XYZ file of C-alpha atoms in Angstrom:
378
model
C -7.092 -40.104 10.896
C -4.960 -37.218 12.113
C -6.615 -34.160 13.617
C -5.022 -31.125 12.006
C -6.985 -28.616 14.062
C -5.063 -26.674 16.684
C -5.256 -28.104 20.185
C -6.000 -26.034 23.275
C -2.339 -26.249 24.250
C -1.288 -25.001 20.813
C -3.761 -22.118 20.996
C -2.454 -21.119 24.426
C 1.110 -21.274 23.165
C 0.195 -19.077 20.201
C -1.544 -16.511 22.400
C 1.411 -16.230 24.778
C 3.940 -15.938 21.981
C 1.862 -13.498 19.929
C 1.476 -11.189 22.900
C 5.214 -11.235 23.589
C 6.120 -10.577 19.954
C 3.618 -7.723 19.690
C 5.350 -6.084 22.629
C 8.973 -6.929 21.892
C 9.105 -7.384 18.123
C 6.889 -4.855 16.311
C 7.775 -4.128 12.659
C 9.411 -0.829 13.615
C 11.822 -2.642 15.931
C 12.706 -5.211 13.275
C 13.365 -2.468 10.716
C 15.601 -0.599 13.154
C 17.524 -3.735 14.052
C 18.364 -4.793 10.515
C 19.856 -1.352 9.927
C 22.165 -1.805 12.927
C 25.270 -3.903 13.516
C 23.278 -6.390 15.625
C 20.625 -7.937 13.371
C 19.748 -10.669 15.873
C 17.627 -9.762 18.876
C 19.416 -11.970 21.385
C 17.519 -10.407 24.276
C 14.276 -11.599 22.744
C 15.883 -14.954 22.031
C 16.834 -15.416 25.688
C 13.256 -14.694 26.684
C 11.941 -17.220 24.158
C 14.526 -19.854 25.013
C 14.828 -19.538 28.765
C 11.589 -18.025 30.051
C 9.164 -19.640 27.606
C 11.283 -22.767 27.082
C 10.839 -22.698 23.316
C 14.419 -23.734 22.543
C 13.725 -27.151 24.027
C 10.317 -27.921 22.569
C 11.608 -30.876 20.552
C 13.814 -32.156 23.373
C 12.477 -34.899 25.695
C 11.889 -33.900 29.298
C 14.531 -36.348 30.551
C 17.083 -34.493 28.416
C 16.108 -31.108 29.841
C 13.519 -30.079 27.267
C 9.770 -29.590 27.107
C 8.902 -32.942 25.537
C 6.622 -31.338 22.960
C 6.341 -32.246 19.286
C 6.684 -30.796 15.830
C 3.086 -29.557 16.060
C 3.946 -27.111 18.830
C 7.128 -26.063 17.050
C 5.050 -25.390 13.945
C 2.842 -22.986 15.919
C 5.940 -21.160 17.154
C 7.286 -20.855 13.618
C 3.955 -19.508 12.372
C 4.146 -16.691 14.892
C 7.853 -16.036 14.343
C 7.184 -15.932 10.612
C 4.308 -13.519 11.087
C 6.689 -11.208 12.956
C 9.764 -11.975 10.780
C 11.446 -12.192 14.172
C 15.261 -11.932 13.981
C 16.003 -14.864 16.300
C 17.966 -18.096 15.616
C 15.054 -20.451 16.290
C 15.218 -22.394 13.014
C 18.979 -22.901 13.135
C 19.253 -23.764 16.824
C 15.952 -25.169 18.107
C 15.081 -27.061 14.919
C 18.029 -27.938 12.672
C 20.879 -28.284 15.183
C 18.679 -29.798 17.892
C 17.113 -32.406 15.604
C 20.523 -33.457 14.278
C 21.835 -33.838 17.826
C 18.803 -35.833 18.938
C 19.429 -38.235 16.084
C 23.071 -38.704 17.048
C 22.151 -40.775 20.086
C 25.394 -40.287 22.037
C 26.132 -38.904 25.484
C 28.192 -36.121 23.929
C 25.306 -35.073 21.689
C 22.873 -35.235 24.609
C 25.104 -32.885 26.600
C 25.034 -30.319 23.796
C 21.268 -30.739 23.396
C 20.809 -29.961 27.061
C 22.693 -26.685 26.692
C 20.677 -25.661 23.644
C 17.375 -26.627 25.268
C 18.165 -24.578 28.370
C 19.019 -21.526 26.291
C 22.590 -21.588 27.570
C 23.954 -21.712 24.034
C 22.831 -21.124 20.448
C 23.509 -23.836 17.906
C 23.817 -23.908 14.140
C 23.901 -26.856 11.766
C 26.828 -26.230 9.434
C 25.249 -27.075 6.094
C 24.366 -24.648 3.297
C 20.826 -23.378 3.859
C 19.645 -24.483 0.382
C 20.478 -28.149 1.195
C 17.373 -30.299 0.727
C 16.382 -33.512 2.505
C 17.823 -36.523 0.739
C 20.930 -34.693 -0.438
C 24.262 -36.497 -0.309
C 26.256 -36.161 2.891
C 28.360 -32.972 2.657
C 32.052 -33.437 1.864
C 33.229 -29.845 2.218
C 34.809 -30.521 5.605
C 37.325 -33.292 6.301
C 38.294 -34.782 9.642
C 41.694 -36.344 10.284
C 42.444 -39.261 12.591
C 42.611 -36.879 15.566
C 39.216 -35.363 14.881
C 40.666 -32.091 13.628
C 38.468 -30.404 11.014
C 39.483 -28.513 7.896
C 37.203 -27.171 5.202
C 34.606 -24.613 4.264
C 30.813 -24.400 4.463
C 28.897 -21.553 2.836
C 25.488 -19.988 3.460
C 24.896 -21.372 6.939
C 21.780 -20.041 8.663
C 22.199 -18.512 12.124
C 25.928 -19.282 12.245
C 26.824 -15.707 13.156
C 24.739 -15.965 16.325
C 25.904 -19.476 17.264
C 28.017 -20.571 20.181
C 28.112 -24.188 19.001
C 28.474 -25.466 15.454
C 27.273 -28.958 14.566
C 29.514 -29.786 11.637
C 29.044 -32.720 9.232
C 32.486 -33.922 8.152
C 34.005 -36.953 6.457
C 36.789 -38.654 8.363
C 38.896 -41.823 7.989
C 35.983 -43.930 9.228
C 33.350 -42.170 7.140
C 30.689 -39.521 7.823
C 30.428 -37.945 11.248
C 28.864 -35.073 13.129
C 31.239 -32.962 15.178
C 30.881 -30.265 17.800
C 32.931 -27.134 17.225
C 32.975 -24.068 19.467
C 32.198 -21.044 17.314
C 34.971 -19.082 19.011
C 37.632 -21.803 18.790
C 41.030 -21.223 17.224
C 40.942 -21.794 13.481
C 37.239 -20.962 13.092
C 36.332 -18.038 10.888
C 32.685 -17.027 10.485
C 32.064 -14.340 7.880
C 28.569 -12.917 7.418
C 27.570 -13.093 3.766
C 25.394 -10.664 1.838
C 21.845 -11.938 2.124
C 18.558 -10.804 0.646
C 16.860 -11.580 3.958
C 18.407 -9.313 6.575
C 16.288 -10.810 9.354
C 17.987 -14.222 9.039
C 21.664 -13.633 8.254
C 23.701 -16.376 6.648
C 27.428 -16.839 7.047
C 30.340 -18.703 5.507
C 32.387 -20.873 7.861
C 36.065 -21.643 7.349
C 37.719 -24.303 9.499
C 41.494 -24.571 9.565
C 42.749 -27.414 11.729
C 40.003 -26.915 14.304
C 39.740 -29.161 17.346
C 36.358 -30.888 17.413
C 34.434 -33.467 19.416
C 32.790 -36.389 17.663
C 29.039 -36.478 18.297
C 27.898 -39.140 15.830
C 29.799 -41.752 13.856
C 29.227 -43.297 10.417
C 26.225 -45.373 11.519
C 24.108 -42.458 12.692
C 25.570 -39.247 11.234
C 23.923 -39.394 7.808
C 20.456 -40.442 9.077
C 20.600 -37.788 11.810
C 21.506 -35.104 9.303
C 18.807 -36.131 6.861
C 16.211 -36.196 9.631
C 17.226 -32.685 10.626
C 16.861 -31.456 7.048
C 13.485 -33.177 6.647
C 12.219 -31.727 9.927
C 13.546 -28.298 9.043
C 11.911 -28.334 5.612
C 8.590 -29.531 7.000
C 8.483 -26.927 9.750
C 9.714 -24.145 7.485
C 6.346 -24.480 5.746
C 4.726 -23.208 8.952
C 6.964 -20.159 8.939
C 5.943 -19.525 5.334
C 2.307 -19.923 6.357
C 2.740 -17.376 9.137
C 4.215 -14.847 6.731
C 1.469 -15.411 4.157
C -1.251 -15.017 6.786
C 0.256 -11.754 8.053
C 0.481 -10.369 4.519
C -3.140 -11.274 3.827
C -4.443 -9.891 7.118
C -2.453 -6.678 6.860
C -3.560 -6.100 3.262
C -7.223 -6.683 4.100
C -6.919 -4.253 7.025
C -5.254 -1.592 4.874
C -7.746 -1.870 2.021
C -10.573 -1.581 4.529
C -9.248 1.780 5.728
C -7.894 3.346 2.542
C -10.266 5.577 0.530
C -10.006 6.483 -3.135
C -12.543 8.116 -5.460
C -14.809 8.535 -2.448
C -14.931 4.810 -1.728
C -13.157 2.340 0.523
C -10.520 0.732 -1.705
C -11.419 -2.710 -0.413
C -14.924 -2.341 -1.869
C -13.666 -2.576 -5.451
C -14.664 -5.954 -6.836
C -11.400 -6.618 -8.653
C -9.486 -6.286 -5.389
C -11.992 -8.492 -3.603
C -11.361 -11.207 -6.179
C -7.605 -10.978 -5.715
C -7.903 -11.204 -1.955
C -10.345 -14.104 -2.198
C -7.931 -16.015 -4.420
C -5.092 -15.337 -1.991
C -7.254 -16.405 0.957
C -7.916 -19.750 -0.720
C -4.195 -20.253 -1.258
C -3.400 -19.419 2.367
C -6.085 -21.822 3.620
C -4.624 -24.576 1.448
C -1.132 -23.722 2.667
C -2.337 -24.094 6.252
C -3.638 -27.578 5.516
C -0.363 -28.595 3.887
C 1.816 -27.137 6.650
C -0.289 -28.660 9.422
C -0.207 -32.038 7.717
C 3.591 -31.923 7.489
C 3.933 -30.927 11.147
C 1.559 -33.702 12.239
C 3.368 -36.294 10.111
C 6.688 -35.304 11.691
C 5.169 -35.324 15.173
C 3.695 -38.792 14.805
C 6.576 -40.306 12.864
C 4.243 -41.179 9.993
C 5.600 -43.370 7.233
C 4.562 -40.809 4.647
C 6.294 -37.900 6.408
C 8.570 -37.419 3.413
C 5.567 -37.016 1.135
C 3.860 -34.616 3.537
C 6.990 -32.461 3.779
C 7.517 -32.409 0.012
C 3.900 -31.374 -0.573
C 4.095 -28.661 2.088
C 7.300 -27.126 0.767
C 6.267 -27.361 -2.879
C 3.039 -25.500 -2.070
C 3.756 -23.161 0.842
C 6.945 -21.573 -0.504
C 5.305 -20.013 -3.591
C 2.226 -18.993 -1.582
C 4.373 -16.991 0.834
C 6.060 -15.205 -2.065
C 2.761 -14.465 -3.775
C 1.190 -13.164 -0.560
C 4.120 -10.809 -0.005
C 4.014 -9.601 -3.608
C 0.277 -8.948 -3.358
C 0.757 -7.091 -0.081
C 3.321 -4.766 -1.614
C 1.299 -4.091 -4.748
C -2.048 -3.624 -3.012
C -0.550 -1.245 -0.481
C 0.271 1.057 -3.381
C 3.037 3.613 -2.950
C 3.532 3.042 0.790
C 4.114 -0.652 0.141
C 7.180 0.179 -1.947
C 8.900 2.124 0.817
C 11.567 0.964 3.241
C 9.522 2.273 6.174
C 6.684 -0.178 5.548
C 7.565 -3.736 6.650
C 6.121 -5.471 3.569
C 9.545 -5.739 1.969
C 10.794 -7.737 4.965
C 8.196 -10.394 4.215
C 9.006 -10.544 0.519
C 12.708 -10.924 1.248
C 12.151 -13.613 3.866
C 9.714 -15.406 1.562
C 12.153 -15.342 -1.364
C 14.981 -16.573 0.860
C 12.783 -19.320 2.313
C 11.821 -20.378 -1.198
C 15.339 -21.727 -1.754
C 15.974 -22.783 1.854
C 16.082 -26.535 2.490
C 15.172 -27.252 -1.108
C 13.384 -25.268 -3.796
C 9.741 -26.035 -4.680
C 10.972 -27.703 -7.870
C 13.354 -29.889 -5.877
C 10.515 -30.967 -3.592
C 8.203 -31.664 -6.535
C 10.849 -33.921 -8.024
C 11.288 -35.652 -4.664
C 7.520 -36.052 -4.372
C 7.362 -37.742 -7.760
C 9.906 -40.294 -6.619
C 8.231 -40.854 -3.254
C 4.853 -41.294 -4.918
C 6.256 -43.811 -7.400
C 5.968 -41.565 -10.439
C 9.362 -42.580 -11.752
C 8.893 -40.892 -15.108
C 8.522 -37.506 -13.402
C 11.151 -37.932 -10.706
C 13.956 -37.279 -13.149
C 12.597 -33.939 -14.371
C 14.752 -30.867 -13.820
C 14.260 -29.233 -10.415
C 12.462 -26.240 -11.873
C 9.940 -28.281 -13.852
């Protein structure tokens, strides 16, 4: 049976990362950054990627990475979620890296080495709402020379990327291609996003020179594995946000006085916080199970990921909503960071598949054929 408790290594990793984020990424700094023209904190990202080696956690040591697993990455995403850190970890260290690792070619390994070393930022050029098991994207076409033309919308972390990993359909079938973000014919336009801490962008490719990384045999499985890994680990980010919202609300209610009493002493509020605590504890179990299933290559990883996303996404939204409401007037202001968590939680709720989409997938995976065909929102 899997041990879902945090290991000593995972606890040490959390402590190091939490201390760094407390110093470099307090809520005031995040609020100031999203109001500027540079929403990403690339200085912080270089520290995470190069000094702490977090960009290469999923990459084997022989390929220049840390040789860790999805469990350690999950811990990182919990802490990044708790800080709503504006860094391209999900897009580069998870989605793009996992797709490249599945490609299994020398060209893909070379790109992985650059991403793992923090020499470049990667982005997987698929719409952020794309769920595991979706059909291979056909928005980009490759000609016989490997030149790409097409459009991809709502790509996470594309505006910070140096390297785009682009799924495209060519004469031989599906493929994954490397495109330099600054190459001729590439246009990356930042789109309006609810979540200002993780910008999305639309990518237009017009006769862009590209390098083939994976052919028809491996491109689709590599892409689907990346989406499955991303969805499973996104649950840990959602857990981190929910835990921060709960902790911050409990702290605030323990300090705020009204009618001569500590607000947190009112029984009705205690009940609401107790209910939220139970949901967060359950979310932790689901997220840890998904991370462990991905780390061990379990046969039921698809089920674990579907359960985690179906449960953790709504919990993160509810925790953020409760934080805003229970903070009263200050919670409704721009100066308080609670709105950052609600926006990230709402954006994450549709990222890599909605809860309804994952419930439908779970029905199919569990053999409940009569439920698998229900609408995604059912």
